[in-house]
């Protein structure tokens, strides 16, 4: 019994130590006045993510490992607050979204409450039927949001929300934070970051920090109209100084947002943004290329990819692109791009992945549903809902590829899941960057 108490005490001390570390407090491992005070501060209900080894070395943003695959997002306010007016809620939502759109290529457009929208904003209290995460009343959990592309954000209306006032809970500050989750940012342990999980009354201007901006740039890149950083390079005295504009590249080892994958011959292609990465499984090498150089006319930030019947198919929004190999490059097949619903009647409007498995073509909808059709994709290929279920596999999938007839690999954020069997089950899982790219942390 004494040993059990010692183990329990060690676990409590360890938990306190982790809390103090993430919150930027002095790490003592025991409860003190400073730690207790921080625990009582109202905060966001989204769970904190443990630090990666990279974050232990440098203070930096954290990512949820998810992104929106289209950038013109719509939002609606399904239920308003009882503490502030409709106009105040709408103005706060507009200003909060603008903080992120000013530094990214994403746009946010408000639609009516009865219309379909990418993002659904709702004020609720206690247990609310839209998720299994009830609110706890005043001065506790302020709000919670879901990652891309679920698009739900809820605010606890038992809080005393205020608009443009010093007292109460300032709705704008909390909205900026929650909308950061909506577009893929996790909690930051930097106190200056708007993504710090605990409520802090900030200046009325309420600008997001450099840490927040770096995070959103890592996922989507900068706003095309946003000034980029400049570097002065001095050449010769006759030429004078030259200013070169540079946008820092984010290593694929630091960010696991994969758009799509293709498996062909002895190597794999991972697509992200305007680049793709060749993974040579035989040589154990990786190289990065511009999509436009190898696949002229192909979309960037694509939704899904599939190699079938000797051609590479790329899916982006409502279109499908077909590329045929020609040496080291591919060329766009005549008549493409085509409307994907015409080629694949029954396909969901938004997909996150496509793959071949056991003589069928599967599409993964962004809500986690599966659709399937014949494996030989040529001409018009009807697609219908599938009863494929894989226990313990996350709903939100980034990319999928199949290895032969037996194994299928699903990628979700930083984690991959190896699935096999006629009745699909998870065989193993691990960290995708280490598995695919041999990244070192």
CSV table of C-alpha atoms in Angstrom, one decimal:
chain,number,residue,atom,x,y,z
A,1,UNK,CA,0.0,0.0,0.0
A,2,UNK,CA,2.9,2.3,0.8
A,3,UNK,CA,4.5,1.7,-2.6
A,4,UNK,CA,1.2,2.4,-4.3
A,5,UNK,CA,1.0,5.8,-2.6
A,6,UNK,CA,4.6,6.6,-3.6
A,7,UNK,CA,3.8,5.7,-7.3
A,8,UNK,CA,0.7,7.9,-7.1
A,9,UNK,CA,2.7,10.8,-5.6
A,10,UNK,CA,5.3,10.4,-8.4
A,11,UNK,CA,2.6,10.5,-11.1
A,12,UNK,CA,1.0,13.6,-9.5
A,13,UNK,CA,4.4,15.3,-9.3
A,14,UNK,CA,5.1,14.4,-13.0
A,15,UNK,CA,1.8,15.8,-14.1
A,16,UNK,CA,2.4,19.1,-12.2
A,17,UNK,CA,5.9,19.3,-13.7
A,18,UNK,CA,4.4,18.9,-17.3
A,19,UNK,CA,1.8,21.6,-16.5
A,20,UNK,CA,4.5,24.0,-15.2
A,21,UNK,CA,6.7,23.4,-18.2
A,22,UNK,CA,4.0,24.0,-20.8
A,23,UNK,CA,2.7,27.1,-18.9
A,24,UNK,CA,6.1,28.6,-18.7
A,25,UNK,CA,6.2,28.4,-14.9
A,26,UNK,CA,9.2,27.5,-12.6
A,27,UNK,CA,9.4,23.7,-12.8
A,28,UNK,CA,9.2,22.4,-9.2
A,29,UNK,CA,7.0,19.3,-9.5
A,30,UNK,CA,4.9,20.4,-6.6
A,31,UNK,CA,1.9,22.6,-6.2
A,32,UNK,CA,2.6,26.2,-5.2
A,33,UNK,CA,0.7,29.5,-5.3
A,34,UNK,CA,1.8,30.4,-8.9
A,35,UNK,CA,0.9,27.0,-10.2
A,36,UNK,CA,-2.5,27.0,-8.5
A,37,UNK,CA,-3.3,30.5,-9.8
A,38,UNK,CA,-2.5,29.4,-13.4
A,39,UNK,CA,-4.7,26.3,-13.0
A,40,UNK,CA,-7.7,28.6,-12.1
A,41,UNK,CA,-7.3,30.8,-15.2
A,42,UNK,CA,-10.1,30.3,-17.8
A,43,UNK,CA,-8.8,28.5,-20.9
A,44,UNK,CA,-9.6,26.9,-24.2
A,45,UNK,CA,-11.0,23.4,-24.1
A,46,UNK,CA,-8.8,22.1,-27.0
A,47,UNK,CA,-6.3,19.7,-25.5
A,48,UNK,CA,-2.6,20.6,-25.4
A,49,UNK,CA,-0.2,18.7,-27.6
A,50,UNK,CA,3.0,17.4,-26.1
A,51,UNK,CA,6.2,19.1,-27.3
A,52,UNK,CA,8.1,17.5,-30.1
A,53,UNK,CA,11.9,17.3,-29.8
A,54,UNK,CA,12.2,20.2,-32.2
A,55,UNK,CA,10.0,22.4,-30.0
A,56,UNK,CA,12.1,21.5,-27.0
A,57,UNK,CA,15.1,23.0,-28.8
A,58,UNK,CA,13.5,26.2,-30.1
A,59,UNK,CA,10.4,28.1,-29.0
A,60,UNK,CA,7.9,27.8,-31.8
A,61,UNK,CA,4.3,27.4,-32.9
A,62,UNK,CA,2.6,24.0,-32.9
A,63,UNK,CA,0.5,22.5,-35.6
A,64,UNK,CA,-2.5,20.1,-35.4
A,65,UNK,CA,-1.3,18.3,-38.5
A,66,UNK,CA,-4.5,19.2,-40.5
A,67,UNK,CA,-5.2,21.8,-43.2
A,68,UNK,CA,-8.0,23.0,-45.4
A,69,UNK,CA,-7.6,21.8,-48.9
A,70,UNK,CA,-9.4,24.8,-50.4
A,71,UNK,CA,-8.8,28.4,-49.3
A,72,UNK,CA,-12.1,30.2,-49.9
A,73,UNK,CA,-13.8,29.3,-46.7
A,74,UNK,CA,-17.4,30.2,-45.7
A,75,UNK,CA,-18.7,30.5,-42.2
A,76,UNK,CA,-22.1,30.9,-40.5
A,77,UNK,CA,-23.3,31.8,-37.0
A,78,UNK,CA,-25.9,29.2,-36.2
A,79,UNK,CA,-26.6,30.4,-32.6
A,80,UNK,CA,-25.8,33.8,-31.1
A,81,UNK,CA,-24.9,34.8,-27.5
A,82,UNK,CA,-27.3,36.1,-25.0
A,83,UNK,CA,-24.7,38.5,-23.6
A,84,UNK,CA,-23.8,40.6,-26.6
A,85,UNK,CA,-25.8,41.7,-29.6
A,86,UNK,CA,-25.9,39.9,-33.0
A,87,UNK,CA,-24.0,42.7,-34.6
A,88,UNK,CA,-21.3,42.6,-32.0
A,89,UNK,CA,-20.9,38.8,-32.5
A,90,UNK,CA,-20.7,39.3,-36.3
A,91,UNK,CA,-18.2,42.1,-36.1
A,92,UNK,CA,-16.0,40.1,-33.7
A,93,UNK,CA,-16.1,37.1,-36.0
A,94,UNK,CA,-15.2,39.3,-39.0
A,95,UNK,CA,-12.3,40.9,-37.2
A,96,UNK,CA,-11.0,37.6,-35.8
A,97,UNK,CA,-11.0,35.9,-39.2
A,98,UNK,CA,-9.3,39.0,-40.6
A,99,UNK,CA,-6.4,38.5,-38.2
A,100,UNK,CA,-5.6,35.2,-39.9
A,101,UNK,CA,-6.5,36.1,-43.5
A,102,UNK,CA,-4.2,39.2,-43.3
A,103,UNK,CA,-1.3,36.7,-43.0
A,104,UNK,CA,-2.4,33.8,-45.2
A,105,UNK,CA,-4.0,33.1,-48.6
A,106,UNK,CA,-7.3,32.0,-46.8
A,107,UNK,CA,-10.4,34.1,-47.3
A,108,UNK,CA,-13.5,33.9,-45.0
A,109,UNK,CA,-17.0,34.7,-46.3
A,110,UNK,CA,-20.1,34.9,-44.0
A,111,UNK,CA,-23.2,33.1,-45.3
A,112,UNK,CA,-26.8,32.8,-43.8
A,113,UNK,CA,-27.5,30.5,-40.9
A,114,UNK,CA,-29.6,28.2,-43.1
A,115,UNK,CA,-26.9,27.8,-45.7
A,116,UNK,CA,-24.1,25.2,-45.9
A,117,UNK,CA,-20.8,26.5,-44.6
A,118,UNK,CA,-17.3,25.2,-44.0
A,119,UNK,CA,-17.3,26.7,-40.5
A,120,UNK,CA,-20.2,26.6,-38.1
A,121,UNK,CA,-20.1,29.1,-35.1
A,122,UNK,CA,-22.4,28.4,-32.2
A,123,UNK,CA,-22.9,29.6,-28.6
A,124,UNK,CA,-24.0,26.8,-26.2
A,125,UNK,CA,-24.1,25.9,-22.5
A,126,UNK,CA,-23.4,22.7,-20.6
A,127,UNK,CA,-23.9,19.5,-22.6
A,128,UNK,CA,-24.6,20.4,-26.2
A,129,UNK,CA,-25.6,17.7,-28.7
A,130,UNK,CA,-23.0,18.7,-31.3
A,131,UNK,CA,-20.1,17.0,-29.6
A,132,UNK,CA,-19.3,15.0,-26.4
A,133,UNK,CA,-17.4,17.8,-24.7
A,134,UNK,CA,-19.8,19.6,-22.3
A,135,UNK,CA,-19.0,23.1,-21.0
A,136,UNK,CA,-18.5,23.6,-17.3
A,137,UNK,CA,-20.1,27.0,-16.5
A,138,UNK,CA,-18.5,30.4,-15.9
A,139,UNK,CA,-14.7,30.9,-15.6
A,140,UNK,CA,-13.7,27.4,-16.8
A,141,UNK,CA,-13.5,26.2,-20.3
A,142,UNK,CA,-14.3,29.2,-22.5
A,143,UNK,CA,-14.7,27.5,-25.9
A,144,UNK,CA,-13.5,24.7,-28.1
A,145,UNK,CA,-12.9,24.2,-31.8
A,146,UNK,CA,-12.3,21.3,-34.1
A,147,UNK,CA,-9.4,21.0,-36.6
A,148,UNK,CA,-9.7,21.2,-40.4
A,149,UNK,CA,-11.9,20.2,-42.1
A,150,UNK,CA,-14.6,19.6,-39.4
A,151,UNK,CA,-15.2,23.3,-39.1
A,152,UNK,CA,-17.1,23.5,-35.8
A,153,UNK,CA,-16.4,26.0,-33.0
A,154,UNK,CA,-18.4,26.4,-29.8
A,155,UNK,CA,-18.4,29.2,-27.2
A,156,UNK,CA,-19.7,28.7,-23.6
A,157,UNK,CA,-22.5,31.1,-23.2
A,158,UNK,CA,-22.4,30.8,-19.5
A,159,UNK,CA,-19.4,33.1,-19.7
A,160,UNK,CA,-19.9,36.9,-19.4
A,161,UNK,CA,-18.9,37.7,-23.0
A,162,UNK,CA,-18.2,41.4,-23.7
A,163,UNK,CA,-17.5,43.4,-26.8
A,164,UNK,CA,-14.9,46.3,-26.8
A,165,UNK,CA,-14.8,46.4,-23.0
A,166,UNK,CA,-12.1,45.7,-20.4
A,167,UNK,CA,-14.3,43.8,-18.0
A,168,UNK,CA,-15.8,40.3,-18.6
A,169,UNK,CA,-14.5,37.8,-21.2
A,170,UNK,CA,-13.6,39.6,-24.4
A,171,UNK,CA,-15.1,37.7,-27.3
A,172,UNK,CA,-12.7,38.9,-29.9
A,173,UNK,CA,-9.7,37.6,-28.1
A,174,UNK,CA,-11.2,34.1,-27.7
A,175,UNK,CA,-12.5,34.0,-31.3
A,176,UNK,CA,-9.0,34.7,-32.7
A,177,UNK,CA,-7.7,31.9,-30.6
A,178,UNK,CA,-10.4,29.4,-31.6
A,179,UNK,CA,-10.3,30.3,-35.3
A,180,UNK,CA,-6.5,29.5,-35.1
A,181,UNK,CA,-7.5,25.9,-34.2
A,182,UNK,CA,-10.1,25.9,-37.0
A,183,UNK,CA,-7.3,26.5,-39.6
A,184,UNK,CA,-4.9,24.0,-38.1
A,185,UNK,CA,-2.9,25.6,-35.2
A,186,UNK,CA,-2.4,23.8,-31.9
A,187,UNK,CA,-1.7,25.4,-28.5
A,188,UNK,CA,1.6,27.3,-28.2
A,189,UNK,CA,3.6,27.4,-25.0
A,190,UNK,CA,4.7,31.0,-25.9
A,191,UNK,CA,2.9,33.5,-23.6
A,192,UNK,CA,3.0,36.1,-26.4
A,193,UNK,CA,1.1,33.8,-28.8
A,194,UNK,CA,-2.6,34.1,-29.2
A,195,UNK,CA,-2.6,30.3,-29.3
A,196,UNK,CA,-1.4,30.2,-25.6
A,197,UNK,CA,-4.3,28.2,-24.1
A,198,UNK,CA,-5.0,30.4,-21.1
A,199,UNK,CA,-7.0,33.6,-21.3
A,200,UNK,CA,-5.0,36.8,-21.1
A,201,UNK,CA,-6.5,40.3,-21.3
A,202,UNK,CA,-4.4,41.9,-24.1
A,203,UNK,CA,-4.1,45.3,-25.6
A,204,UNK,CA,-7.2,46.6,-27.5
A,205,UNK,CA,-5.3,46.3,-30.8
A,206,UNK,CA,-4.8,42.5,-30.2
A,207,UNK,CA,-2.4,41.6,-32.9
A,208,UNK,CA,-1.3,38.1,-33.4
A,209,UNK,CA,2.4,37.4,-32.6
A,210,UNK,CA,5.3,36.4,-34.9
A,211,UNK,CA,5.0,32.9,-33.6
A,212,UNK,CA,1.4,32.7,-34.7
A,213,UNK,CA,2.2,34.2,-38.2
A,214,UNK,CA,5.1,31.6,-38.6
A,215,UNK,CA,2.6,28.9,-37.8
A,216,UNK,CA,0.0,29.9,-40.3
A,217,UNK,CA,2.8,30.4,-42.9
A,218,UNK,CA,4.0,26.9,-42.3
A,219,UNK,CA,0.6,25.5,-43.2
A,220,UNK,CA,-0.6,27.7,-46.0
A,221,UNK,CA,2.2,30.1,-46.9
A,222,UNK,CA,1.9,33.9,-46.7
A,223,UNK,CA,-0.8,36.1,-48.0
A,224,UNK,CA,0.2,36.9,-51.6
A,225,UNK,CA,-0.3,40.6,-50.8
A,226,UNK,CA,1.6,40.5,-47.5
A,227,UNK,CA,5.1,42.1,-47.5
A,228,UNK,CA,7.8,39.4,-47.3
A,229,UNK,CA,11.1,39.6,-45.5
A,230,UNK,CA,14.0,41.1,-47.4
A,231,UNK,CA,17.6,40.2,-47.2
A,232,UNK,CA,20.4,42.6,-48.2
A,233,UNK,CA,23.1,41.0,-50.4
A,234,UNK,CA,26.1,43.2,-51.1
A,235,UNK,CA,27.8,42.4,-54.5
A,236,UNK,CA,30.5,44.7,-55.8
A,237,UNK,CA,31.1,48.4,-55.2
A,238,UNK,CA,30.2,49.2,-58.8
A,239,UNK,CA,26.9,47.4,-58.6
A,240,UNK,CA,25.9,48.6,-55.2
A,241,UNK,CA,23.7,46.6,-52.8
A,242,UNK,CA,21.0,44.4,-54.1
A,243,UNK,CA,17.8,43.5,-52.1
A,244,UNK,CA,16.5,40.0,-52.6
A,245,UNK,CA,13.0,39.0,-51.4
A,246,UNK,CA,12.9,35.6,-49.7
A,247,UNK,CA,10.1,33.5,-48.3
A,248,UNK,CA,11.6,30.9,-45.9
A,249,UNK,CA,10.9,27.3,-46.8
A,250,UNK,CA,9.3,25.0,-44.2
A,251,UNK,CA,11.0,21.6,-44.1
A,252,UNK,CA,8.7,18.6,-44.8
A,253,UNK,CA,10.3,17.1,-41.7
A,254,UNK,CA,8.8,19.9,-39.6
A,255,UNK,CA,5.3,19.9,-41.1
A,256,UNK,CA,3.4,16.7,-41.9
A,257,UNK,CA,0.6,18.3,-43.9
A,258,UNK,CA,0.5,16.0,-47.0
A,259,UNK,CA,-2.0,16.8,-49.7
A,260,UNK,CA,-1.8,13.5,-51.6
A,261,UNK,CA,0.4,10.5,-52.4
A,262,UNK,CA,1.1,8.4,-55.5
A,263,UNK,CA,2.8,4.9,-55.5
A,264,UNK,CA,4.3,4.0,-58.9
A,265,UNK,CA,7.0,1.5,-59.7
A,266,UNK,CA,9.8,1.6,-57.1
A,267,UNK,CA,9.1,5.0,-55.7
A,268,UNK,CA,6.5,7.2,-54.1
A,269,UNK,CA,5.5,10.8,-54.7
A,270,UNK,CA,4.3,12.9,-51.8
A,271,UNK,CA,2.5,16.1,-52.8
A,272,UNK,CA,2.3,19.2,-50.7
A,273,UNK,CA,1.6,22.7,-51.9
A,274,UNK,CA,3.4,23.5,-55.1
A,275,UNK,CA,6.1,20.7,-54.5
A,276,UNK,CA,6.2,17.0,-54.6
A,277,UNK,CA,8.8,14.7,-53.0
A,278,UNK,CA,10.1,11.6,-54.8
A,279,UNK,CA,10.7,8.8,-52.2
A,280,UNK,CA,13.0,6.2,-53.8
A,281,UNK,CA,12.3,3.1,-51.7
A,282,UNK,CA,15.1,1.1,-53.3
A,283,UNK,CA,17.8,3.8,-53.0
A,284,UNK,CA,16.4,5.1,-49.7
A,285,UNK,CA,16.6,8.7,-51.1
A,286,UNK,CA,14.3,11.7,-51.2
A,287,UNK,CA,14.3,14.6,-53.7
A,288,UNK,CA,12.0,17.6,-54.0
A,289,UNK,CA,10.6,19.0,-57.3
A,290,UNK,CA,8.2,21.6,-58.4
A,291,UNK,CA,4.9,20.0,-59.5
A,292,UNK,CA,4.7,22.3,-62.5
A,293,UNK,CA,8.0,21.0,-63.9
A,294,UNK,CA,7.1,17.3,-63.9
A,295,UNK,CA,3.3,17.6,-64.3
A,296,UNK,CA,2.7,20.8,-66.4
A,297,UNK,CA,-0.8,22.0,-65.9
A,298,UNK,CA,-1.4,20.0,-62.6
A,299,UNK,CA,-3.1,21.7,-59.6
A,300,UNK,CA,-1.2,22.7,-56.5
A,301,UNK,CA,-2.7,22.1,-53.0
A,302,UNK,CA,-4.6,19.1,-54.5
A,303,UNK,CA,-7.2,17.1,-52.6
A,304,UNK,CA,-6.2,13.6,-53.6
A,305,UNK,CA,-4.2,11.5,-56.1
A,306,UNK,CA,-4.5,8.1,-57.6
A,307,UNK,CA,-2.3,6.0,-60.0
A,308,UNK,CA,-4.4,3.6,-62.1
A,309,UNK,CA,-4.5,2.1,-65.6
A,310,UNK,CA,-1.1,3.6,-66.4
A,311,UNK,CA,-2.1,7.2,-65.6
A,312,UNK,CA,-1.9,9.6,-62.6
A,313,UNK,CA,-5.2,11.2,-61.6
A,314,UNK,CA,-5.2,14.4,-59.5
A,315,UNK,CA,-8.3,15.7,-57.8
A,316,UNK,CA,-8.8,19.4,-56.9
A,317,UNK,CA,-12.2,20.9,-56.0
A,318,UNK,CA,-14.6,19.9,-58.7
A,319,UNK,CA,-12.0,18.8,-61.3
A,320,UNK,CA,-10.0,15.7,-62.1
A,321,UNK,CA,-6.7,15.9,-64.1
A,322,UNK,CA,-5.3,12.9,-66.0
A,323,UNK,CA,-1.5,12.6,-66.7
A,324,UNK,CA,0.3,10.1,-68.8
A,325,UNK,CA,4.0,9.3,-68.3
A,326,UNK,CA,6.5,10.3,-70.9
A,327,UNK,CA,10.1,9.6,-69.8
A,328,UNK,CA,10.8,11.4,-66.6
A,329,UNK,CA,7.8,13.8,-67.1
A,330,UNK,CA,4.1,13.5,-67.5
A,331,UNK,CA,1.8,15.3,-69.9
A,332,UNK,CA,-1.9,16.3,-69.4
A,333,UNK,CA,-4.2,13.9,-71.3
A,334,UNK,CA,-6.2,15.6,-74.0
A,335,UNK,CA,-9.6,16.9,-72.9
A,336,UNK,CA,-8.6,17.3,-69.2
A,337,UNK,CA,-9.3,18.6,-66.6
A,338,UNK,CA,-12.8,17.2,-66.5
A,339,UNK,CA,-15.6,17.6,-64.0
A,340,UNK,CA,-15.1,14.8,-61.4
A,341,UNK,CA,-18.8,14.3,-60.8
A,342,UNK,CA,-19.2,13.5,-64.6
A,343,UNK,CA,-16.4,11.0,-64.6
A,344,UNK,CA,-17.3,9.5,-61.1
A,345,UNK,CA,-21.0,9.8,-60.7
A,346,UNK,CA,-21.8,9.6,-56.9
A,347,UNK,CA,-18.4,10.9,-55.8
A,348,UNK,CA,-18.6,13.2,-52.7
A,349,UNK,CA,-18.1,16.9,-53.4
A,350,UNK,CA,-15.1,17.1,-51.0
A,351,UNK,CA,-12.6,14.3,-50.8
A,352,UNK,CA,-9.3,14.0,-48.8
A,353,UNK,CA,-7.8,10.8,-50.3
A,354,UNK,CA,-8.1,8.2,-53.0
A,355,UNK,CA,-6.6,4.7,-53.1
A,356,UNK,CA,-6.9,1.2,-54.6
A,357,UNK,CA,-7.6,-1.8,-52.4
A,358,UNK,CA,-8.6,-5.4,-53.2
A,359,UNK,CA,-9.8,-4.6,-56.8
A,360,UNK,CA,-11.7,-1.5,-55.8
A,361,UNK,CA,-11.1,2.2,-56.0
A,362,UNK,CA,-11.9,4.1,-52.8
A,363,UNK,CA,-12.4,7.7,-52.1
A,364,UNK,CA,-12.3,9.2,-48.6
A,365,UNK,CA,-14.7,12.1,-48.0
A,366,UNK,CA,-13.6,14.9,-45.7
A,367,UNK,CA,-16.2,13.8,-43.1
A,368,UNK,CA,-14.6,10.3,-42.9
A,369,UNK,CA,-17.1,8.4,-45.1
A,370,UNK,CA,-15.8,6.0,-47.8
A,371,UNK,CA,-17.1,5.6,-51.3
A,372,UNK,CA,-16.0,2.9,-53.8
A,373,UNK,CA,-16.1,1.9,-57.4
A,374,UNK,CA,-14.4,-0.5,-59.9
A,375,UNK,CA,-10.6,-0.6,-59.7
A,376,UNK,CA,-10.2,-0.1,-63.5
A,377,UNK,CA,-10.8,3.6,-63.8
A,378,UNK,CA,-11.4,4.3,-67.4
A,379,UNK,CA,-14.2,6.4,-68.8
A,380,UNK,CA,-17.3,7.0,-66.6
A,381,UNK,CA,-16.9,5.1,-63.3
A,382,UNK,CA,-19.9,5.1,-61.0
A,383,UNK,CA,-19.1,5.5,-57.3
A,384,UNK,CA,-21.4,4.6,-54.3
A,385,UNK,CA,-21.1,4.7,-50.5
A,386,UNK,CA,-19.0,1.9,-49.1
A,387,UNK,CA,-19.4,-0.1,-45.9
A,388,UNK,CA,-15.6,-0.1,-45.4
A,389,UNK,CA,-14.8,0.4,-41.7
A,390,UNK,CA,-11.4,0.3,-40.0
A,391,UNK,CA,-11.6,0.2,-36.2
A,392,UNK,CA,-9.6,2.8,-34.4
A,393,UNK,CA,-8.6,4.6,-37.6
A,394,UNK,CA,-9.0,8.4,-37.3
A,395,UNK,CA,-11.9,10.0,-39.2
A,396,UNK,CA,-9.8,12.8,-40.7
A,397,UNK,CA,-7.4,11.3,-43.3
A,398,UNK,CA,-4.7,13.4,-45.2
A,399,UNK,CA,-3.5,10.8,-47.7
A,400,UNK,CA,-3.5,7.1,-48.5
A,401,UNK,CA,-1.4,4.7,-50.6
A,402,UNK,CA,-1.5,0.9,-51.2
A,403,UNK,CA,1.5,-1.4,-51.2
A,404,UNK,CA,0.7,-4.4,-53.4
A,405,UNK,CA,-2.5,-6.2,-52.8
A,406,UNK,CA,-2.2,-6.6,-49.0
A,407,UNK,CA,-1.2,-3.4,-47.3
A,408,UNK,CA,-2.7,0.1,-47.2
A,409,UNK,CA,-1.1,3.0,-45.4
A,410,UNK,CA,-3.3,5.8,-44.0
A,411,UNK,CA,-1.7,9.2,-43.0
A,412,UNK,CA,-3.3,11.4,-40.4
A,413,UNK,CA,-1.2,14.4,-39.3
A,414,UNK,CA,2.2,13.1,-38.1
A,415,UNK,CA,1.0,9.5,-37.7
A,416,UNK,CA,0.6,6.7,-40.3
A,417,UNK,CA,-1.5,3.5,-39.9
A,418,UNK,CA,-0.6,0.3,-41.7
A,419,UNK,CA,-3.8,-1.7,-42.5
A,420,UNK,CA,-4.1,-5.2,-43.9
A,421,UNK,CA,-6.5,-8.1,-44.2
A,422,UNK,CA,-9.8,-8.9,-45.9
A,423,UNK,CA,-11.5,-7.5,-42.9
A,424,UNK,CA,-9.2,-4.4,-42.6
A,425,UNK,CA,-7.4,-4.0,-39.3
A,426,UNK,CA,-4.5,-1.8,-38.1
A,427,UNK,CA,-1.3,-3.9,-38.2
A,428,UNK,CA,1.0,-1.1,-36.9
A,429,UNK,CA,1.4,2.6,-36.7
A,430,UNK,CA,4.2,5.2,-36.2
A,431,UNK,CA,5.5,8.6,-37.1
A,432,UNK,CA,5.1,9.3,-40.8
A,433,UNK,CA,8.2,11.5,-41.3
A,434,UNK,CA,10.5,8.9,-39.8
A,435,UNK,CA,8.8,6.1,-41.7
A,436,UNK,CA,8.8,7.8,-45.1
A,437,UNK,CA,11.4,10.5,-45.1
A,438,UNK,CA,13.9,9.1,-42.5
A,439,UNK,CA,13.7,12.5,-40.6
A,440,UNK,CA,15.7,12.8,-37.5
A,441,UNK,CA,14.4,14.6,-34.4
